[in-house]
Every structure is written in C-alpha cells, then in structure tokens.
C-alpha cells in the first residue's frame, strides 16, 4: 500500500471490503459464522476495546460461535454508524513505539434499547443467550449511595416503575423486564456481568435488578425474584484498560491505517486485564484463553484497581486541571506528576487488605501506563461524574486511613476546587449529574470548611463531612490550588 492509499480510504469498512484487507488487519473471526449468544448493554468505546476483544479471541481459539449483540441505551447515532459498517470497527493499540490497528469481528448486531425493545427482550429470553454484560457507567445503576439497594425515588426509576414494560427507559428496568420475560418463557439459567468500575459490582447489579422487580406491580414478581435467586448469576468483575474517548483525529488515523473509512474506531493502551468471579450459571466464552482471570473472589483485585489506578487517575485529573493541563500524559511529564502517583499509591496501598495482590508491582506497571506518550486521555473526561466515582475511588481509603492522609486530602481539595462553577458550569468543563446542587454549595460563599462538608454530604459521605480535621485540612489547600499550584 502506498502512502497515498493510506491517506485516502477507498470506501467504508464493511464485511465486503474487510475481506480485501491485509490479513494482519482482518478480524480474528468472521461475524457471519457467529451466533447471538451475548447481549451487551452500553455501546461505548470501552466495551469495544475490552470485552469484545476478549470474546473475539475466545471464539477464535475454541471455534465456539460467541457473538455479541450490543444494545445502546440512548445513542441511536452509534447504532446507525455501527450497522452501516456491518458492526465491524477497528481497535488501535497505542504503543509507545507506534500504533497497531486491526478490525474486530465479535459484534453481530446493534440495537436501540427503546425502539428495538421486542428484539432486545427476545434476545434476553432466547435460550441460546447465556451471558449479559454491561458497561453503563456508575450513574445507570441508580443505587442508594453506598448500598446495593435500588433508589426507587430516583425520577427515572420511579417513571419506569409506573411505565408499561415496553416503555422502560432505564437499563435496570429493561434488564429486569427482559429477565422476567426469560423466566416466563422457560427460565433457563443465565449470567449477568457488570463491567463498570465499582466494588462488588455483581452484588450491586443483583441488588438493583431485584429491587426493580420487587417494587414492580408484576403479579408474578415473587416468582421472578425466586428465579433470580436460583437461576441467575451476577459475577463481579474487574475491568482494566485505558480507553480515552475517540476523537476525529483517531478516526482519520484508523481509516488511514485500514485504507477504509471507519466511523466507529476505538483506541486504547496495550495493557488490558479482566478478572471475573468464577460463579457463572450457564455457558460462557473461555475468556481465560485470552488472559482473563477467573477467581473465587475478585474483591481484593477490585479494591486495588479502584483505589490505585482509578483513585490516582481522578486525583491527577483534578490537580492537573487546577495546574492548567489537559491530559494525563502531560501531568505525568511535569516535575510532580509521577512523584504524586507514587506517593498517593503508597499512602492508599496501606488501606488495602493484607494478603491481596502485589500493590507495589501494580504501581510499577501503572506509572508507564500513565506516562505512555502515545495516549491522549483528557483530564476533563476522567474528572467527570466525580460525585459518583469518588465514593468508589477515595472515600473508602479515607475512612480506612489510620493517620492523616495528606495525598488523599490534596486530591479531595482538587475535586472541591473543580466543582467551583463559572457562568457555564463547573469551571474546568467537567460534567456531573449533581453539577447543579454542587454548584449551589458555592453560591452563598460559605466558609471553606463548611463548603467541603456540604460537598462531601452531596457525594454521599456524611460521615467524612463530620470529620472537621479532614474538612479543615482540605480547605487549607484550596487557595494554592485556586492559584494553580499543586503542593505536597
Ligand atoms: C478512568 C477510567 O475515566 C475514568 O474515570 O479512571 O475509565 C480508567 O481509564 C479505566 O478504569 C482503566 O481501566
């Protein structure tokens, strides 16, 4: 292929055009040879760069036809775009030495959760479907902060509980409705795997789905609940791969590498890991053939990943934004970036239970991952939804820190500083479902110690808000951050 060919894609990526790609660029499996056996909720970049990649490799290695039907809860445009290219898309690994692109063929169909409701429910009820996976982000679970209970008062959930089963808008409602349809059809066992960043994500998902069924007006709800308890597994899982939101530039680069236009590419770091609780209720792909770990208890891995990787990621995001940077890589190349990650992780690692996986080794891997010069991960993206992310990433560690925790306190000051509103919203452009109430805390210019307490309460940490020593020490760090200085 000449340089000119690389610059001008010769057509759209589809099954027909993919056949002509160089073998190194082609999917590992032909999607036409696969069957719909997995339903996945959430059509974001992360799923396509993670679970789909493991599933494709498992199908290739075993010859078992594990195909994924992806369901988009909201965005119809992504479904249209994916279907226009026969559900093929490319994954580019951003290695420090140069990118590596290839097409993935694990997805067999893409559906819109609301408009394609009959198909979605039909697949959830189909005996051949034995696995459901989800990447829907923290906010889609609608749980009561810090519990596995469904927040039945959340407006979207309350609306779904009042709606007919065909009109459900939340993923929790749709999943509960589809599982109930499966129970009524034949009740064959199935496993539902949360792939979102939360401790005990399996128990959380089970809790909110059960909560929805229990609060429904379905006449057979107690039978459905008994069936959920006996025949549906909710394995917890730890997912790990840094996958920044795809940009127009990524799209051009992927299309150039393929010589075909790819409107749905994803980019990710070379590292990936998936650790699953080994408690499936029915057949599943042999993801372990591609490096996934199946263990009796994922909790120690989950805690380590959430507190070290996601914890320091969020901290870098808020501190980096305060200091005027845009990406993780930029922050890691400042004088303080790497030193901060190492000190933060050392402080937080003391809160991890003894006998768990090797935290020091994890940090040694983490630093080069964050430093990867080929990655462009926006601080604004990582800093978004802080009120839902921080309980998982920092609050547990703060509660369990025996001594003052200066790095966690600095991080918390970073978040407080980033909730400050200007005319358009939070000052650095992060988004948050609680952006408005968070902003309101600033309006009447409260005393800074008070402000910290109010914000913590909104994020579900009333107990931490009571700790005046903590609030004082966070408040004391705000003036330097406001002036763009990160001091520790
Ligand atoms: C990040 C995660 O956006 C964020 O909040 O911390 O998406 C992170 O990149 C992944 O969890 C890495 O596995």
mmCIF file of N, CA and C in Angstrom, residues 82-182:
data_model
loop_
_atom_site.group_PDB
_atom_site.id
_atom_site.type_symbol
_atom_site.label_atom_id
_atom_site.label_comp_id
_atom_site.label_asym_id
_atom_site.label_seq_id
_atom_site.Cartn_x
_atom_site.Cartn_y
_atom_site.Cartn_z
ATOM 1 N N UNK A 82 -22.651 1.947 13.500
ATOM 2 C CA UNK A 82 -22.074 0.603 13.585
ATOM 3 C C UNK A 82 -22.726 -0.316 12.547
ATOM 4 N N UNK A 83 -24.046 -0.182 12.411
ATOM 5 C CA UNK A 83 -24.747 -1.043 11.440
ATOM 6 C C UNK A 83 -24.302 -0.731 10.012
ATOM 7 N N UNK A 84 -23.994 0.554 9.771
ATOM 8 C CA UNK A 84 -23.568 0.937 8.418
ATOM 9 C C UNK A 84 -22.279 0.233 8.033
ATOM 10 N N UNK A 85 -21.536 -0.243 9.020
ATOM 11 C CA UNK A 85 -20.303 -0.975 8.677
ATOM 12 C C UNK A 85 -20.385 -2.431 9.152
ATOM 13 N N UNK A 86 -21.608 -2.985 9.101
ATOM 14 C CA UNK A 86 -21.842 -4.408 9.430
ATOM 15 C C UNK A 86 -21.281 -4.757 10.814
ATOM 16 N N UNK A 87 -21.305 -3.796 11.718
ATOM 17 C CA UNK A 87 -20.852 -3.972 13.117
ATOM 18 C C UNK A 87 -19.351 -4.230 13.235
ATOM 19 N N UNK A 88 -18.605 -4.001 12.157
ATOM 20 C CA UNK A 88 -17.143 -4.091 12.247
ATOM 21 C C UNK A 88 -16.592 -2.735 12.698
ATOM 22 N N UNK A 89 -15.469 -2.740 13.343
ATOM 23 C CA UNK A 89 -14.804 -1.494 13.750
ATOM 24 C C UNK A 89 -13.361 -1.859 14.056
ATOM 25 N N UNK A 90 -12.515 -0.847 14.135
ATOM 26 C CA UNK A 90 -11.110 -1.168 14.412
ATOM 27 C C UNK A 90 -10.731 -0.787 15.836
ATOM 28 N N UNK A 91 -9.764 -1.533 16.357
ATOM 29 C CA UNK A 91 -9.142 -1.181 17.627
ATOM 30 C C UNK A 91 -7.698 -0.808 17.324
ATOM 31 N N UNK A 92 -7.273 0.343 17.813
ATOM 32 C CA UNK A 92 -5.869 0.729 17.656
ATOM 33 C C UNK A 92 -5.193 0.688 19.014
ATOM 34 N N UNK A 93 -4.161 -0.106 19.105
ATOM 35 C CA UNK A 93 -3.364 -0.119 20.335
ATOM 36 C C UNK A 93 -2.336 0.973 20.230
ATOM 37 N N UNK A 94 -2.357 1.878 21.207
ATOM 38 C CA UNK A 94 -1.409 2.993 21.199
ATOM 39 C C UNK A 94 -0.172 2.592 21.986
ATOM 40 N N UNK A 95 0.779 2.012 21.257
ATOM 41 C CA UNK A 95 2.035 1.617 21.903
ATOM 42 C C UNK A 95 3.003 2.782 21.840
ATOM 43 N N UNK A 96 3.910 2.887 22.842
ATOM 44 C CA UNK A 96 4.892 3.971 22.791
ATOM 45 C C UNK A 96 5.673 3.949 21.470
ATOM 46 N N UNK A 97 5.903 2.745 20.912
ATOM 47 C CA UNK A 97 6.692 2.646 19.684
ATOM 48 C C UNK A 97 5.896 2.865 18.414
ATOM 49 N N UNK A 98 4.592 3.056 18.493
ATOM 50 C CA UNK A 98 3.786 3.256 17.290
ATOM 51 C C UNK A 98 2.484 2.475 17.406
ATOM 52 N N UNK A 99 1.455 2.930 16.679
ATOM 53 C CA UNK A 99 0.135 2.309 16.825
ATOM 54 C C UNK A 99 0.005 0.989 16.062
ATOM 55 N N UNK A 100 -0.895 0.146 16.519
ATOM 56 C CA UNK A 100 -1.200 -1.095 15.794
ATOM 57 C C UNK A 100 -2.720 -1.214 15.686
ATOM 58 N N UNK A 101 -3.202 -1.257 14.457
ATOM 59 C CA UNK A 101 -4.654 -1.231 14.212
ATOM 60 C C UNK A 101 -5.103 -2.557 13.624
ATOM 61 N N UNK A 102 -6.268 -3.056 14.050
ATOM 62 C CA UNK A 102 -6.884 -4.177 13.349
ATOM 63 C C UNK A 102 -8.398 -4.144 13.564
ATOM 64 N N UNK A 103 -9.116 -4.846 12.716
ATOM 65 C CA UNK A 103 -10.579 -4.855 12.791
ATOM 66 C C UNK A 103 -11.024 -5.979 13.723
ATOM 67 N N UNK A 104 -12.086 -5.713 14.493
ATOM 68 C CA UNK A 104 -12.635 -6.700 15.423
ATOM 69 C C UNK A 104 -13.990 -7.167 14.881
ATOM 70 N N UNK A 105 -14.234 -8.472 14.986
ATOM 71 C CA UNK A 105 -15.467 -9.025 14.384
ATOM 72 C C UNK A 105 -16.406 -9.697 15.372
ATOM 73 N N UNK A 106 -16.361 -9.300 16.656
ATOM 74 C CA UNK A 106 -17.143 -10.014 17.684
ATOM 75 C C UNK A 106 -18.618 -9.610 17.724
ATOM 76 N N UNK A 107 -18.933 -8.432 17.171
ATOM 77 C CA UNK A 107 -20.306 -7.918 17.308
ATOM 78 C C UNK A 107 -21.142 -8.354 16.102
ATOM 79 N N UNK A 108 -22.310 -8.942 16.396
ATOM 80 C CA UNK A 108 -23.145 -9.438 15.298
ATOM 81 C C UNK A 108 -24.352 -8.548 15.013
ATOM 82 N N UNK A 109 -24.722 -7.716 15.977
ATOM 83 C CA UNK A 109 -25.829 -6.786 15.707
ATOM 84 C C UNK A 109 -25.803 -5.653 16.729
ATOM 85 N N UNK A 110 -26.445 -4.546 16.367
ATOM 86 C CA UNK A 110 -26.528 -3.392 17.270
ATOM 87 C C UNK A 110 -27.986 -2.954 17.326
ATOM 88 N N UNK A 111 -28.515 -2.778 18.542
ATOM 89 C CA UNK A 111 -29.930 -2.451 18.722
ATOM 90 C C UNK A 111 -30.090 -1.201 19.579
ATOM 91 N N UNK A 112 -31.226 -0.514 19.377
ATOM 92 C CA UNK A 112 -31.568 0.639 20.219
ATOM 93 C C UNK A 112 -32.478 0.130 21.327
ATOM 94 N N UNK A 113 -32.116 0.444 22.555
ATOM 95 C CA UNK A 113 -32.808 -0.191 23.679
ATOM 96 C C UNK A 113 -34.318 0.055 23.640
ATOM 97 N N UNK A 114 -34.723 1.260 23.277
ATOM 98 C CA UNK A 114 -36.151 1.551 23.341
ATOM 99 C C UNK A 114 -36.863 1.164 22.064
ATOM 100 N N UNK A 115 -36.314 1.581 20.930
ATOM 101 C CA UNK A 115 -37.042 1.342 19.685
ATOM 102 C C UNK A 115 -37.022 -0.121 19.262
ATOM 103 N N UNK A 116 -35.976 -0.844 19.673
ATOM 104 C CA UNK A 116 -35.892 -2.253 19.293
ATOM 105 C C UNK A 116 -36.253 -3.152 20.476
ATOM 106 N N UNK A 117 -37.195 -2.689 21.294
ATOM 107 C CA UNK A 117 -37.487 -3.377 22.556
ATOM 108 C C UNK A 117 -37.851 -4.854 22.349
ATOM 109 N N UNK A 118 -38.603 -5.167 21.303
ATOM 110 C CA UNK A 118 -39.009 -6.572 21.123
ATOM 111 C C UNK A 118 -37.802 -7.453 20.853
ATOM 112 N N UNK A 119 -36.890 -6.931 20.042
ATOM 113 C CA UNK A 119 -35.681 -7.717 19.728
ATOM 114 C C UNK A 119 -34.826 -7.887 20.984
ATOM 115 N N UNK A 120 -34.703 -6.800 21.756
ATOM 116 C CA UNK A 120 -33.866 -6.863 22.964
ATOM 117 C C UNK A 120 -34.448 -7.889 23.931
ATOM 118 N N UNK A 121 -35.736 -7.811 24.190
ATOM 119 C CA UNK A 121 -36.366 -8.762 25.112
ATOM 120 C C UNK A 121 -36.302 -10.182 24.554
ATOM 121 N N UNK A 122 -36.482 -10.284 23.223
ATOM 122 C CA UNK A 122 -36.419 -11.610 22.587
ATOM 123 C C UNK A 122 -35.049 -12.243 22.803
ATOM 124 N N UNK A 123 -34.010 -11.436 22.676
ATOM 125 C CA UNK A 123 -32.655 -11.981 22.873
ATOM 126 C C UNK A 123 -32.398 -12.325 24.330
ATOM 127 N N UNK A 124 -32.886 -11.474 25.243
ATOM 128 C CA UNK A 124 -32.679 -11.773 26.668
ATOM 129 C C UNK A 124 -33.404 -13.066 27.043
ATOM 130 N N UNK A 125 -34.503 -13.353 26.356
ATOM 131 C CA UNK A 125 -35.271 -14.564 26.670
ATOM 132 C C UNK A 125 -34.792 -15.778 25.873
ATOM 133 N N UNK A 126 -33.983 -15.564 24.838
ATOM 134 C CA UNK A 126 -33.600 -16.693 23.972
ATOM 135 C C UNK A 126 -32.725 -17.695 24.727
ATOM 136 N N UNK A 127 -33.039 -18.994 24.633
ATOM 137 C CA UNK A 127 -32.217 -19.987 25.337
ATOM 138 C C UNK A 127 -30.739 -19.923 24.939
ATOM 139 N N UNK A 128 -30.448 -19.542 23.675
ATOM 140 C CA UNK A 128 -29.043 -19.505 23.225
ATOM 141 C C UNK A 128 -28.261 -18.381 23.907
ATOM 142 N N UNK A 129 -28.961 -17.363 24.406
ATOM 143 C CA UNK A 129 -28.271 -16.277 25.123
ATOM 144 C C UNK A 129 -28.005 -16.753 26.549
ATOM 145 N N UNK A 130 -26.746 -16.828 26.913
ATOM 146 C CA UNK A 130 -26.442 -17.292 28.282
ATOM 147 C C UNK A 130 -25.607 -16.277 29.063
ATOM 148 N N UNK A 131 -25.229 -15.176 28.402
ATOM 149 C CA UNK A 131 -24.427 -14.153 29.085
ATOM 150 C C UNK A 131 -24.962 -12.764 28.724
ATOM 151 N N UNK A 132 -25.070 -11.913 29.737
ATOM 152 C CA UNK A 132 -25.353 -10.491 29.513
ATOM 153 C C UNK A 132 -24.200 -9.735 30.153
ATOM 154 N N UNK A 133 -23.674 -8.725 29.471
ATOM 155 C CA UNK A 133 -22.638 -7.890 30.081
ATOM 156 C C UNK A 133 -23.103 -6.425 30.024
ATOM 157 N N UNK A 134 -22.532 -5.606 30.882
ATOM 158 C CA UNK A 134 -22.938 -4.192 30.921
ATOM 159 C C UNK A 134 -21.745 -3.271 31.123
ATOM 160 N N UNK A 135 -21.674 -2.198 30.339
ATOM 161 C CA UNK A 135 -20.795 -1.054 30.638
ATOM 162 C C UNK A 135 -21.678 0.179 30.508
ATOM 163 N N UNK A 136 -22.293 0.573 31.594
ATOM 164 C CA UNK A 136 -23.279 1.642 31.518
ATOM 165 C C UNK A 136 -22.931 2.821 32.423
ATOM 166 N N UNK A 137 -21.777 2.773 33.044
ATOM 167 C CA UNK A 137 -21.241 3.777 33.988
ATOM 168 C C UNK A 137 -22.034 3.800 35.308
ATOM 169 N N UNK A 138 -21.376 4.367 36.300
ATOM 170 C CA UNK A 138 -21.897 4.352 37.672
ATOM 171 C C UNK A 138 -23.328 4.878 37.760
ATOM 172 N N UNK A 139 -23.627 5.910 36.945
ATOM 173 C CA UNK A 139 -24.915 6.573 37.179
ATOM 174 C C UNK A 139 -26.116 5.744 36.739
ATOM 175 N N UNK A 140 -25.891 4.730 35.900
ATOM 176 C CA UNK A 140 -27.032 3.957 35.392
ATOM 177 C C UNK A 140 -27.565 2.951 36.403
ATOM 178 N N UNK A 141 -26.847 2.741 37.492
ATOM 179 C CA UNK A 141 -27.303 1.726 38.458
ATOM 180 C C UNK A 141 -28.386 2.272 39.397
ATOM 181 N N UNK A 142 -28.448 3.570 39.554
ATOM 182 C CA UNK A 142 -29.469 4.200 40.413
ATOM 183 C C UNK A 142 -29.550 3.522 41.773
ATOM 184 N N UNK A 143 -28.402 3.356 42.401
ATOM 185 C CA UNK A 143 -28.467 2.719 43.716
ATOM 186 C C UNK A 143 -28.402 3.787 44.798
ATOM 187 N N UNK A 144 -28.858 3.424 45.967
ATOM 188 C CA UNK A 144 -28.705 4.345 47.099
ATOM 189 C C UNK A 144 -27.239 4.348 47.460
ATOM 190 N N UNK A 145 -26.660 5.542 47.550
ATOM 191 C CA UNK A 145 -25.226 5.681 47.753
ATOM 192 C C UNK A 145 -24.715 4.733 48.845
ATOM 193 N N UNK A 146 -23.655 3.982 48.507
ATOM 194 C CA UNK A 146 -23.016 3.118 49.490
ATOM 195 C C UNK A 146 -23.771 1.831 49.789
ATOM 196 N N UNK A 147 -24.856 1.543 49.070
ATOM 197 C CA UNK A 147 -25.621 0.306 49.323
ATOM 198 C C UNK A 147 -25.809 -0.450 48.007
ATOM 199 N N UNK A 148 -26.447 -1.636 48.098
ATOM 200 C CA UNK A 148 -26.805 -2.349 46.870
ATOM 201 C C UNK A 148 -28.303 -2.183 46.601
ATOM 202 N N UNK A 149 -28.937 -1.226 47.270
ATOM 203 C CA UNK A 149 -30.390 -1.024 47.104
ATOM 204 C C UNK A 149 -30.692 -0.083 45.947
ATOM 205 N N UNK A 150 -31.768 -0.399 45.242
ATOM 206 C CA UNK A 150 -32.222 0.494 44.172
ATOM 207 C C UNK A 150 -32.826 1.754 44.791
ATOM 208 N N UNK A 151 -32.488 2.906 44.192
ATOM 209 C CA UNK A 151 -33.084 4.163 44.648
ATOM 210 C C UNK A 151 -34.424 4.321 43.922
ATOM 211 N N UNK A 152 -35.479 3.785 44.520
ATOM 212 C CA UNK A 152 -36.781 3.787 43.829
ATOM 213 C C UNK A 152 -37.356 5.194 43.715
ATOM 214 N N UNK A 153 -36.745 6.142 44.457
ATOM 215 C CA UNK A 153 -37.225 7.527 44.371
ATOM 216 C C UNK A 153 -36.526 8.303 43.255
ATOM 217 N N UNK A 154 -35.467 7.734 42.676
ATOM 218 C CA UNK A 154 -34.797 8.428 41.560
ATOM 219 C C UNK A 154 -35.831 8.621 40.452
ATOM 220 N N UNK A 155 -35.934 9.839 39.887
ATOM 221 C CA UNK A 155 -37.042 10.116 38.951
ATOM 222 C C UNK A 155 -37.130 9.113 37.787
ATOM 223 N N UNK A 156 -35.988 8.729 37.198
ATOM 224 C CA UNK A 156 -36.059 7.800 36.053
ATOM 225 C C UNK A 156 -36.586 6.440 36.484
ATOM 226 N N UNK A 157 -36.178 5.986 37.672
ATOM 227 C CA UNK A 157 -36.633 4.676 38.148
ATOM 228 C C UNK A 157 -38.118 4.746 38.515
ATOM 229 N N UNK A 158 -38.496 5.822 39.191
ATOM 230 C CA UNK A 158 -39.909 5.978 39.564
ATOM 231 C C UNK A 158 -40.763 5.981 38.296
ATOM 232 N N UNK A 159 -40.283 6.671 37.245
ATOM 233 C CA UNK A 159 -41.052 6.711 35.993
ATOM 234 C C UNK A 159 -41.141 5.317 35.386
ATOM 235 N N UNK A 160 -40.060 4.558 35.431
ATOM 236 C CA UNK A 160 -40.072 3.202 34.868
ATOM 237 C C UNK A 160 -40.999 2.284 35.661
ATOM 238 N N UNK A 161 -41.024 2.466 36.960
ATOM 239 C CA UNK A 161 -41.887 1.600 37.778
ATOM 240 C C UNK A 161 -43.363 1.864 37.459
ATOM 241 N N UNK A 162 -43.631 3.091 37.011
ATOM 242 C CA UNK A 162 -45.019 3.429 36.672
ATOM 243 C C UNK A 162 -45.328 3.102 35.214
ATOM 244 N N UNK A 163 -44.296 2.823 34.417
ATOM 245 C CA UNK A 163 -44.491 2.652 32.967
ATOM 246 C C UNK A 163 -44.837 1.201 32.634
ATOM 247 N N UNK A 164 -45.380 1.022 31.439
ATOM 248 C CA UNK A 164 -45.615 -0.334 30.928
ATOM 249 C C UNK A 164 -44.282 -0.970 30.596
ATOM 250 N N UNK A 165 -44.265 -2.303 30.530
ATOM 251 C CA UNK A 165 -42.990 -2.997 30.388
ATOM 252 C C UNK A 165 -42.314 -2.711 29.040
ATOM 253 N N UNK A 166 -43.079 -2.258 28.040
ATOM 254 C CA UNK A 166 -42.470 -1.924 26.745
ATOM 255 C C UNK A 166 -41.858 -0.522 26.737
ATOM 256 N N UNK A 167 -42.185 0.266 27.756
ATOM 257 C CA UNK A 167 -41.746 1.667 27.733
ATOM 258 C C UNK A 167 -40.626 1.974 28.707
ATOM 259 N N UNK A 168 -39.924 0.969 29.151
ATOM 260 C CA UNK A 168 -38.881 1.196 30.152
ATOM 261 C C UNK A 168 -37.723 1.971 29.532
ATOM 262 N N UNK A 169 -37.211 2.955 30.294
ATOM 263 C CA UNK A 169 -36.129 3.795 29.759
ATOM 264 C C UNK A 169 -34.799 3.534 30.427
ATOM 265 N N UNK A 170 -34.821 2.930 31.620
ATOM 266 C CA UNK A 170 -33.546 2.703 32.305
ATOM 267 C C UNK A 170 -33.034 1.308 31.959
ATOM 268 N N UNK A 171 -31.722 1.169 32.020
ATOM 269 C CA UNK A 171 -31.126 -0.144 31.755
ATOM 270 C C UNK A 171 -31.570 -1.137 32.836
ATOM 271 N N UNK A 172 -31.628 -0.669 34.076
ATOM 272 C CA UNK A 172 -32.049 -1.565 35.163
ATOM 273 C C UNK A 172 -33.464 -2.091 34.889
ATOM 274 N N UNK A 173 -34.369 -1.201 34.484
ATOM 275 C CA UNK A 173 -35.736 -1.599 34.191
ATOM 276 C C UNK A 173 -35.798 -2.564 33.010
ATOM 277 N N UNK A 174 -35.081 -2.209 31.931
ATOM 278 C CA UNK A 174 -35.117 -3.068 30.735
ATOM 279 C C UNK A 174 -34.558 -4.458 31.042
ATOM 280 N N UNK A 175 -33.467 -4.481 31.801
ATOM 281 C CA UNK A 175 -32.841 -5.760 32.148
ATOM 282 C C UNK A 175 -33.793 -6.577 33.019
ATOM 283 N N UNK A 176 -34.402 -5.939 33.998
ATOM 284 C CA UNK A 176 -35.352 -6.654 34.859
ATOM 285 C C UNK A 176 -36.511 -7.177 34.018
ATOM 286 N N UNK A 177 -37.019 -6.338 33.109
ATOM 287 C CA UNK A 177 -38.138 -6.750 32.256
ATOM 288 C C UNK A 177 -37.753 -7.919 31.357
ATOM 289 N N UNK A 178 -36.564 -7.859 30.775
ATOM 290 C CA UNK A 178 -36.105 -8.934 29.877
ATOM 291 C C UNK A 178 -35.865 -10.227 30.630
ATOM 292 N N UNK A 179 -35.301 -10.119 31.819
ATOM 293 C CA UNK A 179 -35.062 -11.328 32.612
ATOM 294 C C UNK A 179 -36.395 -11.946 33.026
ATOM 295 N N UNK A 180 -37.373 -11.098 33.371
ATOM 296 C CA UNK A 180 -38.696 -11.624 33.734
ATOM 297 C C UNK A 180 -39.306 -12.353 32.538
ATOM 298 N N UNK A 181 -39.105 -11.804 31.334
ATOM 299 C CA UNK A 181 -39.619 -12.469 30.129
ATOM 300 C C UNK A 181 -38.951 -13.834 29.963
ATOM 301 N N UNK A 182 -37.688 -13.914 30.283
ATOM 302 C CA UNK A 182 -36.965 -15.201 30.188
ATOM 303 C C UNK A 182 -37.554 -16.211 31.192
#
